[in-house]
Coordinates of C-alpha atoms in Angstrom, one line a residue:
Chain A
M1 CA 256.4 187.2 136.0
S2 CA 255.8 187.6 139.9
D3 CA 259.0 187.1 142.2
R4 CA 256.6 185.3 144.8
L5 CA 256.6 182.1 142.6
R6 CA 260.1 182.1 142.4
E7 CA 260.4 179.8 145.5
G8 CA 263.8 179.8 147.2
Y9 CA 265.9 180.6 144.0
R10 CA 269.1 181.8 144.7
P11 CA 271.7 183.0 142.1
G12 CA 274.0 180.2 141.1
D13 CA 271.2 177.5 141.7
P14 CA 270.2 175.5 138.5
I15 CA 268.7 178.2 136.4
L16 CA 266.4 175.0 134.8
R17 CA 265.6 171.8 136.7
T18 CA 263.3 168.8 136.3
V19 CA 262.3 166.6 139.0
N20 CA 261.1 162.8 137.9
L21 CA 259.8 164.5 134.5
T22 CA 257.2 161.9 132.8
K23 CA 255.2 162.3 129.8
R24 CA 252.9 159.4 128.7
F25 CA 251.0 159.4 125.5
P26 CA 247.9 157.1 125.6
V27 CA 248.5 155.5 122.3
G28 CA 248.0 151.8 121.9
H29 CA 249.1 150.5 125.4
G30 CA 250.6 153.8 126.4
V31 CA 254.1 155.1 125.2
T32 CA 256.1 156.9 127.8
A33 CA 258.1 159.2 125.7
V34 CA 259.8 160.7 128.8
D35 CA 260.3 158.5 131.9
R36 CA 261.4 160.1 135.3
V37 CA 263.8 162.5 133.8
S38 CA 265.5 164.8 136.3
L39 CA 268.1 166.8 135.4
E40 CA 269.7 170.3 136.4
V41 CA 271.0 173.0 134.0
R42 CA 273.4 175.3 135.2
P43 CA 273.4 179.0 134.3
G44 CA 275.6 179.8 131.1
E45 CA 275.8 176.2 130.5
F46 CA 275.8 174.5 127.0
I47 CA 274.1 171.0 126.8
L48 CA 273.6 168.8 124.0
V49 CA 270.8 166.3 124.1
V50 CA 271.5 163.5 121.9
G51 CA 270.0 159.9 121.2
P52 CA 268.2 158.0 118.6
S53 CA 265.0 158.8 117.0
G54 CA 262.2 158.2 119.6
S55 CA 264.3 158.5 122.5
G56 CA 262.2 161.3 123.8
K57 CA 264.5 164.4 123.3
S58 CA 262.2 166.6 121.7
T59 CA 259.4 165.9 123.9
L60 CA 261.8 166.6 126.9
L61 CA 262.5 169.8 125.3
A62 CA 258.9 171.0 124.5
L63 CA 258.0 169.9 128.3
L64 CA 261.4 172.1 129.3
G65 CA 259.8 175.2 127.1
G66 CA 256.4 174.7 128.5
L67 CA 255.2 173.8 125.1
D68 CA 253.3 170.9 126.6
R69 CA 252.2 169.7 130.1
P70 CA 254.1 166.9 131.7
T71 CA 252.0 163.8 133.1
A72 CA 254.0 163.8 136.0
G73 CA 256.9 165.5 137.6
E74 CA 257.9 168.9 137.6
V75 CA 259.8 171.8 135.5
I76 CA 261.2 174.6 137.6
L77 CA 262.7 177.7 135.8
E78 CA 264.6 179.9 138.1
G79 CA 262.3 178.8 141.2
R80 CA 259.1 179.2 139.2
K81 CA 257.2 175.8 138.8
Y82 CA 255.5 175.3 135.5
S83 CA 252.8 173.4 137.3
R84 CA 251.6 176.4 139.1
L85 CA 251.4 178.5 136.1
N86 CA 248.3 178.6 133.8
E87 CA 248.5 179.0 130.0
N88 CA 249.0 182.8 129.9
G89 CA 251.5 182.5 132.7
L90 CA 253.5 179.9 130.6
A91 CA 253.1 182.4 127.9
R92 CA 254.5 185.2 129.6
L93 CA 257.5 182.9 131.1
R94 CA 258.0 181.9 127.2
R95 CA 258.2 185.5 126.1
S96 CA 260.5 186.7 128.5
S97 CA 263.0 183.8 129.8
I98 CA 262.9 181.2 126.7
G99 CA 263.9 181.5 123.4
F100 CA 263.1 178.7 120.8
V101 CA 264.9 177.4 117.8
F102 CA 263.4 174.8 115.9
Q103 CA 264.2 172.2 113.2
F104 CA 262.3 173.7 110.5
F105 CA 262.7 177.4 111.2
N106 CA 259.1 178.2 112.0
L107 CA 259.7 181.7 110.8
L108 CA 256.3 183.5 110.0
G109 CA 255.9 183.8 106.3
D110 CA 253.8 186.6 106.6
L111 CA 256.5 189.0 108.1
T112 CA 260.2 189.7 106.8
A113 CA 263.3 188.7 108.5
A114 CA 263.4 191.9 110.8
E115 CA 259.9 191.6 111.7
N116 CA 260.1 188.1 112.7
V117 CA 263.1 189.2 115.1
A118 CA 261.3 192.3 116.3
L119 CA 258.2 190.4 116.8
P120 CA 258.9 188.8 120.6
M121 CA 260.2 192.1 121.7
R122 CA 256.7 194.0 120.4
L123 CA 254.9 191.5 122.2
A124 CA 256.9 191.9 125.4
G125 CA 256.2 195.9 124.7
L126 CA 259.6 197.2 124.2
P127 CA 259.7 201.0 123.0
E128 CA 259.9 200.9 119.1
D129 CA 263.1 202.7 118.9
E130 CA 264.6 199.9 121.4
V131 CA 263.2 197.3 118.9
R132 CA 264.7 198.8 116.1
R133 CA 268.0 199.0 117.7
R134 CA 268.4 195.5 119.0
T135 CA 266.7 194.0 115.6
E136 CA 269.4 195.5 113.7
D137 CA 272.1 194.3 116.3
L138 CA 270.9 190.8 116.2
L139 CA 270.7 190.8 112.7
A140 CA 274.1 192.0 112.2
A141 CA 275.4 189.6 115.0
V142 CA 274.0 186.8 112.6
G143 CA 275.4 188.0 109.4
L144 CA 272.1 189.0 107.7
I145 CA 271.6 192.5 108.0
E146 CA 271.5 193.0 104.5
R147 CA 268.4 190.5 104.1
A148 CA 266.4 192.4 106.9
N149 CA 263.6 193.2 104.4
H150 CA 263.6 189.8 102.8
S151 CA 260.8 187.4 103.2
P152 CA 261.4 184.0 105.0
Y153 CA 260.6 182.5 101.4
E154 CA 263.7 184.4 99.9
L155 CA 266.2 183.1 102.3
S156 CA 268.1 179.7 102.3
G157 CA 267.5 177.3 104.8
G158 CA 271.0 178.3 107.0
E159 CA 269.7 182.0 106.4
Q160 CA 266.4 181.2 107.8
Q161 CA 267.7 179.3 110.9
R162 CA 269.9 182.2 111.5
V163 CA 267.0 184.5 111.4
A164 CA 265.3 181.9 113.9
V165 CA 268.4 182.2 116.2
A166 CA 268.3 186.1 116.3
R167 CA 264.5 185.6 117.2
A168 CA 265.2 183.3 119.9
L169 CA 267.7 185.8 121.5
A170 CA 265.5 188.8 120.9
N171 CA 263.9 189.2 124.7
Q172 CA 267.6 188.3 126.0
P173 CA 266.2 185.1 127.4
K174 CA 268.2 183.4 130.1
V175 CA 267.5 180.0 128.4
I176 CA 267.7 179.0 124.7
L177 CA 266.0 175.8 123.8
A178 CA 266.6 174.3 120.1
D179 CA 265.3 171.4 119.0
E180 CA 267.3 169.8 116.2
P181 CA 268.5 173.2 114.9
T182 CA 270.7 171.6 112.3
G183 CA 268.5 168.9 111.3
N184 CA 267.0 170.6 108.0
L185 CA 270.5 172.4 107.0
D186 CA 273.6 170.7 105.3
R187 CA 276.9 170.1 107.4
R188 CA 278.2 173.4 106.7
S189 CA 275.3 175.6 107.7
G190 CA 274.5 173.2 110.7
L191 CA 278.1 174.0 112.0
E192 CA 277.8 177.6 111.6
V193 CA 274.4 177.6 113.5
I194 CA 276.0 175.9 116.2
K195 CA 278.9 178.1 116.2
L196 CA 276.6 180.8 116.4
F197 CA 275.0 179.5 119.5
K198 CA 278.3 178.9 121.1
R199 CA 279.3 182.5 120.6
F200 CA 276.2 183.8 122.1
N201 CA 276.8 181.3 125.1
A202 CA 280.3 182.4 125.7
E203 CA 279.5 186.2 124.9
R204 CA 276.3 186.7 126.8
R205 CA 276.6 183.7 129.2
Q206 CA 273.0 182.4 128.0
T207 CA 272.2 178.9 128.6
F208 CA 271.5 176.6 125.7
V209 CA 269.7 173.2 125.6
V210 CA 270.4 172.1 122.1
V211 CA 268.7 168.5 121.1
T212 CA 270.7 167.1 117.9
H213 CA 271.1 163.6 116.5
E214 CA 274.8 165.1 115.4
Q215 CA 277.1 163.7 118.1
S216 CA 280.1 165.6 116.3
F217 CA 278.8 168.7 118.1
S218 CA 279.7 167.2 121.4
E219 CA 283.0 169.4 121.1
F220 CA 281.2 172.6 121.7
A221 CA 279.0 171.4 124.6
D222 CA 280.0 171.5 128.5
R223 CA 277.8 168.5 129.1
V224 CA 276.2 165.8 126.7
V225 CA 273.1 164.1 127.8
H226 CA 272.3 160.9 126.4
M227 CA 268.8 159.6 126.0
E228 CA 267.3 156.3 125.4
D229 CA 263.8 155.1 125.8
G230 CA 262.8 158.2 127.2
R231 CA 265.4 158.2 130.1
I232 CA 268.7 159.9 130.6
V233 CA 271.2 157.0 130.4
R234 CA 274.6 158.9 130.2
V235 CA 275.8 162.3 130.8
E236 CA 279.2 163.5 129.7
G237 CA 280.8 166.2 131.1
G238 CA 279.4 166.4 134.5
A239 CA 276.7 165.3 136.6
A240 CA 272.9 165.0 135.6
Chain B
M1 CA 236.3 198.9 139.5
A2 CA 236.6 201.5 136.8
R3 CA 240.2 201.7 137.4
L4 CA 240.5 198.0 136.9
A5 CA 238.3 197.9 133.7
R6 CA 240.6 201.1 132.4
S7 CA 243.8 199.4 133.2
R8 CA 242.3 196.1 131.6
L9 CA 241.1 198.4 128.3
G10 CA 244.3 199.9 128.0
A11 CA 246.4 196.5 128.3
I12 CA 244.1 195.3 125.3
L13 CA 244.6 198.3 123.4
D14 CA 248.7 197.5 123.6
R15 CA 248.1 194.4 122.5
F16 CA 245.9 195.3 119.5
R17 CA 248.7 197.8 118.4
V18 CA 251.1 194.8 118.3
V19 CA 248.7 192.2 116.9
H20 CA 247.0 194.4 114.2
P21 CA 249.6 194.7 111.8
L22 CA 249.8 190.8 111.9
A23 CA 246.2 190.5 111.2
V24 CA 245.9 193.0 108.6
R25 CA 249.3 191.4 106.6
S26 CA 247.6 188.0 107.1
L27 CA 244.4 189.2 105.4
R28 CA 246.5 190.6 102.6
L29 CA 248.4 187.4 102.0
R30 CA 245.7 185.3 102.0
W31 CA 243.6 187.3 100.0
A32 CA 241.6 184.6 98.2
G33 CA 240.2 183.2 101.4
S34 CA 239.5 186.5 102.6
C35 CA 237.8 187.5 99.6
L36 CA 235.6 184.5 99.8
I37 CA 234.6 185.1 103.2
A38 CA 233.8 188.8 102.3
L39 CA 231.8 187.9 99.2
T40 CA 229.8 185.4 101.4
V41 CA 229.0 187.9 103.9
A42 CA 228.6 190.5 101.0
L43 CA 225.8 188.0 99.2
S44 CA 223.7 187.5 102.7
V45 CA 223.7 191.2 103.1
T46 CA 222.6 191.9 99.8
V47 CA 219.9 189.5 100.1
F48 CA 218.9 190.6 103.4
V49 CA 218.6 194.4 102.4
L50 CA 216.9 193.7 99.2
F51 CA 214.4 191.6 101.0
S52 CA 213.9 194.2 103.5
A53 CA 213.8 197.0 100.8
S54 CA 211.1 195.1 98.9
S55 CA 209.1 194.5 101.8
A56 CA 209.1 198.0 102.9
G57 CA 208.7 199.1 99.4
S58 CA 205.5 196.9 99.1
R59 CA 204.3 198.0 102.5
Q60 CA 204.4 201.6 101.4
A61 CA 202.6 200.8 98.0
V62 CA 200.1 199.1 99.8
A63 CA 199.6 201.7 102.6
G64 CA 199.2 204.0 99.8
R65 CA 196.3 202.3 98.5
V66 CA 194.7 201.4 101.5
R67 CA 192.0 203.8 102.8
P68 CA 192.1 204.8 106.0
L69 CA 188.8 203.0 108.1
D70 CA 186.5 205.4 109.3
L71 CA 185.4 203.7 112.7
P72 CA 183.2 205.0 115.8
G73 CA 186.0 203.7 117.9
D74 CA 189.7 202.5 117.9
L75 CA 188.6 198.8 117.7
I76 CA 185.8 196.6 116.9
I77 CA 185.5 193.4 118.4
R78 CA 183.2 190.7 117.1
S79 CA 182.1 187.6 118.7
T80 CA 180.3 184.2 116.9
A81 CA 178.3 184.2 120.0
P82 CA 176.9 186.5 122.2
I83 CA 179.2 188.7 124.3
D84 CA 178.3 188.3 128.1
G85 CA 178.7 191.2 130.3
A86 CA 181.5 189.9 132.3
I87 CA 183.4 189.6 128.9
L88 CA 182.5 193.0 128.2
S89 CA 183.6 194.4 131.4
A90 CA 186.7 192.8 131.3
I91 CA 187.6 194.4 128.2
S92 CA 186.7 197.6 129.5
G93 CA 189.1 196.9 132.6
Q94 CA 191.8 196.6 130.2
A95 CA 194.2 199.4 129.4
D96 CA 192.5 202.8 130.0
V97 CA 189.7 201.9 127.8
R98 CA 187.8 205.1 127.5
A99 CA 184.6 203.6 126.2
A100 CA 183.3 200.0 125.5
R101 CA 179.9 199.9 123.8
S102 CA 177.8 196.9 122.6
T103 CA 176.0 196.5 119.3
V104 CA 174.2 193.7 117.7
V105 CA 174.7 192.2 114.1
A106 CA 172.4 189.7 113.1
R107 CA 172.4 187.5 109.8
L108 CA 168.8 187.5 108.4
M109 CA 166.6 186.6 105.7
T110 CA 165.3 189.7 104.1
A111 CA 163.2 191.0 100.9
A112 CA 166.7 191.9 99.7
G113 CA 168.1 188.4 100.2
E114 CA 170.2 187.0 103.4
T115 CA 172.0 189.8 104.8
E116 CA 173.6 191.1 108.1
V117 CA 171.5 193.8 109.9
L118 CA 172.9 196.3 112.2
G119 CA 171.3 197.2 115.2
L120 CA 173.1 200.4 116.5
T121 CA 172.6 202.7 119.5
P122 CA 170.5 205.8 118.9
D123 CA 174.2 208.0 118.5
L124 CA 175.5 206.1 115.9
L125 CA 172.2 206.2 113.7
A126 CA 172.1 210.1 114.0
P127 CA 172.0 212.4 111.2
G128 CA 175.7 212.7 109.8
R129 CA 176.7 209.4 111.1
V130 CA 174.3 207.8 108.3
I131 CA 174.9 209.4 105.0
L132 CA 171.4 209.2 103.3
S133 CA 170.5 209.5 99.9
A134 CA 166.8 209.7 100.5
G135 CA 164.7 209.7 103.6
R136 CA 165.8 210.0 107.3
V137 CA 167.6 207.9 109.8
P138 CA 165.6 205.7 112.1
A139 CA 163.8 207.3 114.9
A140 CA 162.0 204.6 116.6
D141 CA 162.0 200.6 116.7
G142 CA 160.3 199.5 113.6
E143 CA 162.3 201.7 111.2
I144 CA 165.1 200.7 108.9
V145 CA 167.9 202.4 106.5
I146 CA 168.7 200.2 103.4
P147 CA 171.9 200.7 101.6
T148 CA 170.8 202.5 98.4
D149 CA 172.4 200.1 96.0
M150 CA 171.0 196.9 97.8
A151 CA 167.2 199.1 97.6
E152 CA 167.7 199.4 93.8
R153 CA 168.6 195.7 93.2
A154 CA 165.6 194.7 95.4
G155 CA 163.2 197.2 93.9
L156 CA 162.4 198.7 97.5
K157 CA 160.6 201.8 98.0
L158 CA 160.6 204.6 101.1
G159 CA 157.9 203.7 103.3
A160 CA 157.6 200.2 102.1
P161 CA 157.6 197.2 104.8
F162 CA 160.7 195.2 105.1
I163 CA 160.6 191.7 106.4
L164 CA 163.2 190.0 108.5
R165 CA 163.1 186.5 109.3
R166 CA 165.4 184.6 111.5
L167 CA 165.5 180.8 112.8
V168 CA 165.4 180.9 116.5
G169 CA 165.4 177.4 118.2
G170 CA 164.2 175.9 115.2
R171 CA 161.0 178.3 114.6
L172 CA 161.0 180.8 111.9
V173 CA 160.5 184.2 113.8
E174 CA 159.5 187.4 111.8
A175 CA 159.7 190.9 112.4
R176 CA 158.5 193.8 110.4
A177 CA 160.2 196.9 109.5
V178 CA 159.4 200.1 107.5
I179 CA 161.8 201.5 105.3
V180 CA 162.3 205.3 106.3
G181 CA 165.9 206.1 104.1
F182 CA 168.2 204.9 101.7
G183 CA 171.9 205.2 102.9
R184 CA 174.7 203.9 104.5
S185 CA 176.7 204.4 107.9
R186 CA 179.9 206.9 107.2
Y187 CA 181.7 204.2 109.4
G188 CA 183.5 201.6 107.0
Y189 CA 182.7 198.4 108.9
F190 CA 179.0 199.3 108.9
A191 CA 178.6 200.3 105.4
D192 CA 176.3 198.3 103.0
R193 CA 174.3 196.8 105.6
P194 CA 170.7 197.6 106.6
L195 CA 170.4 199.8 109.9
M196 CA 168.1 199.9 112.7
T197 CA 167.8 200.5 116.3
I198 CA 169.4 198.1 118.6
G199 CA 166.5 197.6 120.7
A200 CA 164.1 196.8 118.1
L201 CA 166.7 194.4 116.8
K202 CA 167.3 192.7 120.1
A203 CA 163.8 192.6 120.9
A204 CA 162.5 191.2 117.6
F205 CA 165.0 188.0 117.7
S206 CA 166.0 187.6 121.6
L207 CA 169.5 188.8 120.3
E208 CA 172.3 189.8 123.0
P209 CA 175.0 192.0 121.8
N210 CA 177.9 190.5 119.6
V211 CA 179.8 193.2 118.6
V212 CA 181.7 195.9 121.1
I213 CA 183.1 199.3 119.8
V214 CA 186.2 200.0 122.0
E215 CA 187.6 203.4 122.2
A216 CA 191.0 202.9 123.5
D217 CA 192.6 206.1 122.5
D218 CA 196.3 204.9 122.4
P219 CA 197.7 202.5 120.0
V220 CA 199.3 200.8 123.1
N221 CA 196.2 200.2 124.7
V222 CA 195.0 198.8 121.3
V223 CA 198.0 196.4 121.3
R224 CA 197.3 195.4 124.9
I225 CA 193.5 194.9 124.3
E226 CA 194.8 192.4 121.5
R227 CA 196.9 190.7 123.7
F228 CA 194.4 190.4 126.2
L229 CA 191.8 189.0 123.6
N230 CA 194.1 186.5 122.8
N231 CA 194.7 185.5 126.3
L232 CA 190.9 185.4 127.1
R233 CA 190.3 183.1 124.4
L234 CA 192.6 180.7 125.8
S235 CA 191.1 180.7 129.2
R236 CA 187.5 181.3 128.8
P237 CA 185.6 179.1 126.3
A238 CA 183.0 181.6 125.9
A239 CA 185.5 183.9 124.5
A240 CA 186.7 181.5 121.7
G241 CA 185.0 183.3 119.0
L242 CA 186.2 186.9 119.8
R243 CA 188.2 188.5 117.1
V244 CA 189.1 191.9 116.2
V245 CA 187.6 192.7 113.0
T246 CA 189.0 196.0 112.2
A247 CA 192.7 197.3 111.4
R248 CA 194.2 199.9 113.6
T249 CA 195.8 201.8 110.9
P250 CA 196.2 201.6 107.2
V251 CA 200.2 201.0 107.5
I252 CA 199.6 198.2 110.1
E253 CA 197.0 196.6 107.9
A254 CA 199.4 197.1 104.7
G255 CA 202.1 195.4 107.1
S256 CA 199.7 192.4 108.0
L257 CA 199.1 192.1 104.2
V258 CA 202.3 192.1 103.1
R259 CA 203.8 189.9 106.1
G260 CA 201.7 186.9 104.9
V261 CA 203.4 187.2 101.6
F262 CA 206.9 187.6 102.9
S263 CA 206.9 185.2 105.8
S264 CA 208.2 182.5 103.4
G265 CA 210.7 185.2 102.1
R266 CA 211.8 185.5 105.8
L267 CA 212.5 182.0 106.0
A268 CA 214.7 182.2 103.1
V269 CA 216.6 185.0 104.4
F270 CA 217.2 183.1 107.6
L271 CA 218.6 180.2 105.6
V272 CA 220.7 182.4 103.7
F273 CA 222.1 183.5 106.9
V274 CA 222.7 180.4 108.2
F275 CA 224.3 179.1 105.0
A276 CA 226.6 182.3 105.3
A277 CA 227.7 181.4 108.8
I278 CA 228.4 177.8 107.8
G279 CA 230.3 179.0 104.5
V280 CA 232.4 181.5 106.8
L281 CA 232.9 178.8 109.4
D282 CA 234.3 176.5 106.7
V283 CA 236.6 179.1 105.3
L284 CA 238.0 180.4 108.7
L285 CA 238.3 176.8 110.0
L286 CA 240.4 175.5 106.8
S287 CA 242.3 179.0 107.3
F288 CA 243.0 177.7 110.9
L289 CA 243.8 174.2 109.9
Q290 CA 246.5 175.5 107.2
R291 CA 248.2 178.0 109.7
K292 CA 248.3 175.5 113.0
R293 CA 252.3 175.8 112.8
P294 CA 252.4 179.6 112.7
L295 CA 249.6 180.0 115.4
G296 CA 251.7 177.3 117.4
V297 CA 254.8 179.4 116.8
L298 CA 252.8 182.9 117.7
K299 CA 251.8 180.8 120.8
A300 CA 255.6 179.4 121.6
L301 CA 256.8 183.3 121.3
G302 CA 254.6 184.3 124.2
F303 CA 251.0 185.0 122.4
E304 CA 248.4 184.9 125.5
D305 CA 244.8 184.1 124.9
D306 CA 244.0 187.9 124.8
D307 CA 246.3 188.2 121.7
L308 CA 245.2 185.5 119.9
V309 CA 241.3 186.6 120.4
I310 CA 242.4 189.8 119.1
Y311 CA 244.4 188.8 116.4
L312 CA 241.8 186.2 114.9
S313 CA 238.8 188.4 115.7
L314 CA 240.3 191.1 114.0
E315 CA 240.9 189.0 110.7
A316 CA 237.5 187.8 110.7
G317 CA 235.9 191.3 111.8
L318 CA 237.9 193.0 109.1
M319 CA 236.5 190.3 106.4
G320 CA 233.1 190.9 107.9
L321 CA 233.4 194.5 107.8
A322 CA 234.5 194.2 104.0
G323 CA 231.7 191.9 103.2
L324 CA 229.0 194.4 105.0
L325 CA 230.2 197.3 103.1
A326 CA 230.4 195.4 99.8
G327 CA 227.1 193.9 100.5
L328 CA 225.5 197.4 101.4
T329 CA 226.9 198.9 97.8
M330 CA 225.7 195.9 95.9
A331 CA 222.2 196.0 97.6
G332 CA 222.1 199.8 97.1
V333 CA 223.1 199.6 93.2
S334 CA 220.5 196.7 92.9
V335 CA 217.7 198.9 94.6
W336 CA 218.6 201.8 92.3
I337 CA 218.6 199.5 88.9
L338 CA 215.5 198.0 90.0
N339 CA 213.6 200.8 90.9
R340 CA 214.7 202.7 87.6
R341 CA 214.3 199.5 85.5
T342 CA 211.2 197.6 86.6
P343 CA 207.9 198.5 88.1
T344 CA 208.8 197.1 91.5
S345 CA 209.1 199.7 94.5
L346 CA 212.0 199.4 96.9
A347 CA 212.8 201.3 99.8
I348 CA 215.9 200.8 102.2
S349 CA 215.3 202.4 105.5
A350 CA 218.1 202.7 108.3
W351 CA 216.9 199.6 110.1
P352 CA 218.0 196.9 107.1
I353 CA 221.3 198.5 107.4
A354 CA 221.7 198.3 111.2
G355 CA 220.0 194.7 111.0
A356 CA 222.5 193.4 108.1
A357 CA 225.5 195.0 110.2
F358 CA 224.2 193.3 113.2
L359 CA 223.9 190.1 111.4
S360 CA 227.4 190.2 109.8
L361 CA 228.8 190.6 113.1
T362 CA 226.6 187.6 114.5
I363 CA 228.0 185.7 111.4
I364 CA 231.5 186.6 112.1
L365 CA 231.4 185.8 115.6
V366 CA 229.6 182.6 115.2
A367 CA 231.9 181.5 112.6
S368 CA 234.9 182.6 114.3
W369 CA 234.2 181.0 117.8
L370 CA 235.4 177.7 116.9
P371 CA 238.7 178.4 115.3
I372 CA 239.5 181.1 118.3
T373 CA 238.6 178.4 120.9
L374 CA 240.6 175.5 119.3
T375 CA 243.5 177.8 118.8
R376 CA 243.4 179.1 122.5
R377 CA 242.9 175.7 124.1
A378 CA 245.3 173.6 121.7
P379 CA 248.8 172.8 123.4
V380 CA 251.6 174.7 121.8
N381 CA 253.3 171.8 120.9
A382 CA 250.0 170.0 119.1
L383 CA 250.0 173.4 116.9
L384 CA 253.7 173.1 116.1
Q385 CA 253.8 169.8 115.3
N386 CA 250.5 170.0 113.3
R387 CA 248.7 167.7 115.4
R388 CA 245.2 167.0 115.7
V389 CA 243.6 169.6 118.1
Y390 CA 240.4 169.3 120.1
L391 CA 238.1 171.5 122.0
D392 CA 238.9 169.6 125.1
P393 CA 242.4 169.0 125.0
T394 CA 242.2 167.3 128.3
S395 CA 239.8 164.5 127.0
A396 CA 240.9 161.0 126.3
C397 CA 240.5 161.4 122.6
A398 CA 242.7 164.4 122.9
Q399 CA 245.3 162.5 124.8
C400 CA 245.3 159.5 122.3
G401 CA 245.2 162.0 119.2
R402 CA 244.6 159.2 116.7
C403 CA 241.1 160.3 115.7
G404 CA 238.4 163.0 116.0
G405 CA 239.2 166.6 116.6
F406 CA 240.4 169.0 114.0

């Protein structure tokens, strides 16, 4: 990513920032899923975004990850404004700087666990021996080295999500966005995944923004952002 | 510019290295759909190659039975009306025509019944150009050579008078000639007609030339003259009745004979390819619709436009290649069996194979365009959430997303 697009970004500034971010869907009389949300995420922070269904959490996360375009407002990652990037630019940004963890794991069924983890690194053009080394490290870190050559269909939900976490971390992104990562897991597996996030957050100083229904995970978060009707209604543990 | 192209090509090759294992794996795992596409392409290739083989075989067979026409020129043009001098010089001015001679053909009532009588220039009536069974060639006006079988049918003798009659302006005009020989012109088009000097025929019935013998030398010139005649017919009413009455070569003659028979077959082949393209499009589209989420994941992980185009084109291309090879094999085996077991004559040449490759590629390109374009344009989130996707994701329909789209 070209540095000329990083306008006025200095180390220590918020790594991820939204300014009056709005997403409207013209369904019926129009639905505003995200309504003028301004949020700053500091480097190495662990943020939980909580709220009832339909409060706009997932839409906000999609906008933060450049998976969707906002109706108004701006998302800025390390000084790079999404509105100035075309689709390929956004794809490169996602590849290099953002890791995603989804509720339904979204592992590629055609690939093994190891191949799923290696794919983002291969896309980024890393040398093959480096890809192999990092894949093994990551699978070991999530406790699945012995399942490396298994297809996702041969793994349990919790194991699939751990592979998804390893994949999200593959290119050592600065920001990891997780959309209901525990929503499809039992409580114990869910807790394992959140602990995994917290471990990487603590060890590698990677920034985590996690959308969840589970308010009980608040103990792991630096800040908890509460959303309702597309707006941030309350922030616990720091200023929005 | 060259450096830019090289670096672009290098970048594409780099992406290819990453993407091609995914495409191959995807084909292997979705083998039923892949086989369906390959089979559709294979069947259309088989139909195309078999049709071409039968067409080529028939053309060769017909050409083998067609005797080359012996002509005094390269082209004989005939008109229903007299050909005026301007048209004659216009034809002569075309495409390096070496010579254009005019001749008269008249439909006359004779002692041997109604027949066409040819008035030829002395050089075309020379000994050797007329094959005689008795007598001699016409040496002067008022002399005529009669085809031998016509003379036998009508009981005509050498030296006997031969009466020629024609209605001119509602009046019956009569001319008398003397039979000096029995025989025929060695030129195919002029055979089996009584022959006399052009001057005598013109003078007797006030005729103008209605046949032109063109020496064009070169097949390209022949084609140019034919094209020129087509234009002339449209632009000059006087040239409306002009037509080429001789084929250029036996192979072309055979080709035109076969072409008539196969024109409906060509339509059938065209329809086969259209249906194949629709079938392949259906399967590819279905495959895309079933894979919205994985494709969305690939985009979320950083697949760019080029990666998606390479990935999906490679998938479709490999299926098309498999179909092409299977189709060529099936066609080859079919031709071999048909040639051995039936009296048909089929011949496969390089052109139908090249044509089949081109058509397979076209089918695949046309059919994969829609899935590729939809994937490229769809917002990542729409793919991830398995929502409807639209060719124009900025349209009002796409924003609403309740209907339309794919």
